[in-house]
Amino acid sequence: MIRKMASSATCIFCKIVKGEIPCLKLVETEKTLAFLDIQPLSRGHALVIPKHHGEKLADIPDDSLAELLPIAKKLAIASGAADYNILQNNGKLAHQEVGHVHVHMIPKPNEKEGLVVGWPQQATDFEALKKLHAEIKEKL
């Protein structure tokens, strides 16, 4: 059975997939497209997207997600970057700018270029952590 991929008429990434907006294509398969980011954080910054439209990771069928990381890995190798970030955000509060799932491959050539990340660690309450563990495991 062939399933029609979801698409959004207003989504910039869906327009790129349909060829309505040009891109600097790096890799294309039946379910995935990778291209250079036009607002890069560093040289070689690329995006990998499923052709199936969905705003968040949970909105995309598993078979349309299967190639995202292998292609990001190939891009990282091809870029020659010794250090890089693989990033995937879900929702505006999590810094997602385009409402279509995408994975960034961002080379980190030095301290000034590439992704800059803060990591505000919190003190751990191990009893609360154990309760959270049980809650999550129950839903898996």
mmCIF file of C-alpha atoms in Angstrom:
data_model
loop_
_atom_site.group_PDB
_atom_site.id
_atom_site.type_symbol
_atom_site.label_atom_id
_atom_site.label_comp_id
_atom_site.label_asym_id
_atom_site.label_seq_id
_atom_site.Cartn_x
_atom_site.Cartn_y
_atom_site.Cartn_z
ATOM 1 C CA MET A 1 0.000 0.000 0.000
ATOM 2 C CA ILE A 2 1.379 3.422 -0.942
ATOM 3 C CA ARG A 3 0.694 6.096 1.636
ATOM 4 C CA LYS A 4 0.430 9.705 0.513
ATOM 5 C CA MET A 5 2.855 11.911 2.400
ATOM 6 C CA ALA A 6 1.352 14.715 4.448
ATOM 7 C CA SER A 7 2.071 18.223 3.191
ATOM 8 C CA SER A 8 1.211 21.779 4.192
ATOM 9 C CA ALA A 9 0.504 24.469 1.585
ATOM 10 C CA THR A 10 1.986 27.179 3.821
ATOM 11 C CA CYS A 11 5.084 25.317 5.053
ATOM 12 C CA ILE A 12 8.358 26.603 3.582
ATOM 13 C CA PHE A 13 9.963 23.152 3.822
ATOM 14 C CA CYS A 14 7.002 21.510 2.057
ATOM 15 C CA LYS A 15 7.404 24.107 -0.702
ATOM 16 C CA ILE A 16 11.090 23.171 -0.965
ATOM 17 C CA VAL A 17 10.171 19.465 -1.166
ATOM 18 C CA LYS A 18 7.667 20.227 -3.969
ATOM 19 C CA GLY A 19 10.260 22.295 -5.860
ATOM 20 C CA GLU A 20 8.270 25.520 -5.461
ATOM 21 C CA ILE A 21 11.226 27.120 -3.620
ATOM 22 C CA PRO A 22 14.791 26.298 -4.689
ATOM 23 C CA CYS A 23 17.375 24.838 -2.342
ATOM 24 C CA LEU A 24 21.017 23.812 -2.447
ATOM 25 C CA LYS A 25 20.210 20.101 -2.366
ATOM 26 C CA LEU A 26 22.782 17.722 -0.906
ATOM 27 C CA VAL A 27 20.877 14.422 -0.590
ATOM 28 C CA GLU A 28 17.429 13.315 -1.698
ATOM 29 C CA THR A 29 15.699 10.001 -1.201
ATOM 30 C CA GLU A 30 12.069 8.929 -1.488
ATOM 31 C CA LYS A 31 11.340 10.099 2.079
ATOM 32 C CA THR A 32 14.085 12.582 2.962
ATOM 33 C CA LEU A 33 15.703 15.776 1.686
ATOM 34 C CA ALA A 34 18.933 17.446 2.856
ATOM 35 C CA PHE A 35 20.131 20.890 1.832
ATOM 36 C CA LEU A 36 22.398 23.713 2.960
ATOM 37 C CA ASP A 37 20.897 26.138 5.469
ATOM 38 C CA ILE A 38 20.549 29.624 3.942
ATOM 39 C CA GLN A 39 21.120 31.234 7.357
ATOM 40 C CA PRO A 40 24.030 29.080 8.523
ATOM 41 C CA LEU A 41 25.656 29.198 11.941
ATOM 42 C CA SER A 42 28.861 27.956 10.312
ATOM 43 C CA ARG A 43 30.255 26.747 6.978
ATOM 44 C CA GLY A 44 28.514 23.489 6.013
ATOM 45 C CA HIS A 45 25.425 23.966 8.241
ATOM 46 C CA ALA A 46 22.818 21.721 6.639
ATOM 47 C CA LEU A 47 19.237 20.618 7.278
ATOM 48 C CA VAL A 48 17.788 17.134 6.906
ATOM 49 C CA ILE A 49 13.997 16.955 6.657
ATOM 50 C CA PRO A 50 11.425 14.227 6.210
ATOM 51 C CA LYS A 51 9.286 14.843 3.149
ATOM 52 C CA HIS A 52 6.264 13.956 5.292
ATOM 53 C CA HIS A 53 4.999 17.154 6.940
ATOM 54 C CA GLY A 54 4.713 17.243 10.700
ATOM 55 C CA GLU A 55 5.538 19.993 13.158
ATOM 56 C CA LYS A 56 6.976 17.798 15.918
ATOM 57 C CA LEU A 57 8.847 14.516 15.993
ATOM 58 C CA ALA A 58 5.789 12.681 17.357
ATOM 59 C CA ASP A 59 3.803 13.826 14.284
ATOM 60 C CA ILE A 60 6.011 11.930 11.818
ATOM 61 C CA PRO A 61 5.615 8.205 11.038
ATOM 62 C CA ASP A 62 8.657 6.172 12.126
ATOM 63 C CA ASP A 63 9.447 5.067 8.571
ATOM 64 C CA SER A 64 9.767 8.728 7.562
ATOM 65 C CA LEU A 65 12.252 9.344 10.391
ATOM 66 C CA ALA A 66 14.527 6.381 9.696
ATOM 67 C CA GLU A 67 16.961 8.187 7.378
ATOM 68 C CA LEU A 68 17.338 11.481 9.255
ATOM 69 C CA LEU A 69 20.320 10.580 11.462
ATOM 70 C CA PRO A 70 22.144 8.405 8.909
ATOM 71 C CA ILE A 71 21.981 11.290 6.418
ATOM 72 C CA ALA A 72 23.068 13.817 9.084
ATOM 73 C CA LYS A 73 26.025 11.505 9.795
ATOM 74 C CA LYS A 74 26.959 11.430 6.096
ATOM 75 C CA LEU A 75 26.775 15.221 5.956
ATOM 76 C CA ALA A 76 28.991 15.559 9.031
ATOM 77 C CA ILE A 77 31.591 13.280 7.450
ATOM 78 C CA ALA A 78 31.369 15.030 4.073
ATOM 79 C CA SER A 79 31.755 18.453 5.716
ATOM 80 C CA GLY A 80 35.084 17.388 7.170
ATOM 81 C CA ALA A 81 34.092 18.854 10.536
ATOM 82 C CA ALA A 82 36.019 17.432 13.479
ATOM 83 C CA ASP A 83 33.391 18.819 15.865
ATOM 84 C CA TYR A 84 29.718 19.359 15.111
ATOM 85 C CA ASN A 85 26.242 19.403 16.629
ATOM 86 C CA ILE A 86 23.247 17.365 15.512
ATOM 87 C CA LEU A 87 20.183 19.287 16.654
ATOM 88 C CA GLN A 88 16.440 18.680 16.429
ATOM 89 C CA ASN A 89 14.013 21.073 18.184
ATOM 90 C CA ASN A 90 10.301 20.540 18.883
ATOM 91 C CA GLY A 91 8.100 23.599 19.479
ATOM 92 C CA LYS A 92 8.685 27.329 19.714
ATOM 93 C CA LEU A 93 9.827 27.240 23.358
ATOM 94 C CA ALA A 94 12.447 24.702 22.271
ATOM 95 C CA HIS A 95 13.695 27.131 19.571
ATOM 96 C CA GLN A 96 11.972 25.519 16.573
ATOM 97 C CA GLU A 97 11.659 28.267 13.953
ATOM 98 C CA VAL A 98 10.042 26.298 11.099
ATOM 99 C CA GLY A 99 6.994 24.157 11.894
ATOM 100 C CA HIS A 100 8.282 21.101 10.017
ATOM 101 C CA VAL A 101 10.535 18.507 11.636
ATOM 102 C CA HIS A 102 14.157 19.051 10.705
ATOM 103 C CA VAL A 103 17.581 18.004 11.890
ATOM 104 C CA HIS A 104 20.469 20.458 11.826
ATOM 105 C CA MET A 105 24.033 19.328 11.159
ATOM 106 C CA ILE A 106 26.094 22.269 12.402
ATOM 107 C CA PRO A 107 29.889 22.171 12.119
ATOM 108 C CA LYS A 108 31.646 23.703 15.158
ATOM 109 C CA PRO A 109 34.996 24.947 13.779
ATOM 110 C CA ASN A 110 35.805 27.261 16.711
ATOM 111 C CA GLU A 111 34.313 28.961 19.783
ATOM 112 C CA LYS A 112 32.640 31.766 17.791
ATOM 113 C CA GLU A 113 31.073 29.829 14.890
ATOM 114 C CA GLY A 114 28.466 27.097 15.051
ATOM 115 C CA LEU A 115 25.948 26.405 17.783
ATOM 116 C CA VAL A 116 26.331 28.121 21.144
ATOM 117 C CA VAL A 117 24.619 26.178 23.920
ATOM 118 C CA GLY A 118 23.958 26.877 27.582
ATOM 119 C CA TRP A 119 23.302 23.924 29.866
ATOM 120 C CA PRO A 120 21.542 25.075 33.049
ATOM 121 C CA GLN A 121 21.817 21.910 35.115
ATOM 122 C CA GLN A 122 19.472 21.448 38.041
ATOM 123 C CA ALA A 123 20.140 19.751 41.354
ATOM 124 C CA THR A 124 18.801 16.204 41.385
ATOM 125 C CA ASP A 125 16.114 14.995 43.768
ATOM 126 C CA PHE A 126 16.626 11.237 43.395
ATOM 127 C CA GLU A 127 13.215 10.317 44.830
ATOM 128 C CA ALA A 128 11.492 12.583 42.312
ATOM 129 C CA LEU A 129 13.744 11.191 39.577
ATOM 130 C CA LYS A 130 12.715 7.614 40.509
ATOM 131 C CA LYS A 131 9.018 8.591 40.336
ATOM 132 C CA LEU A 132 9.564 10.223 36.934
ATOM 133 C CA HIS A 133 11.385 7.102 35.745
ATOM 134 C CA ALA A 134 8.405 4.935 36.733
ATOM 135 C CA GLU A 135 5.925 7.328 35.048
ATOM 136 C CA ILE A 136 7.831 7.339 31.772
ATOM 137 C CA LYS A 137 8.469 3.568 31.752
ATOM 138 C CA GLU A 138 4.748 2.937 32.306
ATOM 139 C CA LYS A 139 3.933 4.940 29.136
ATOM 140 C CA LEU A 140 6.502 3.262 26.895
#
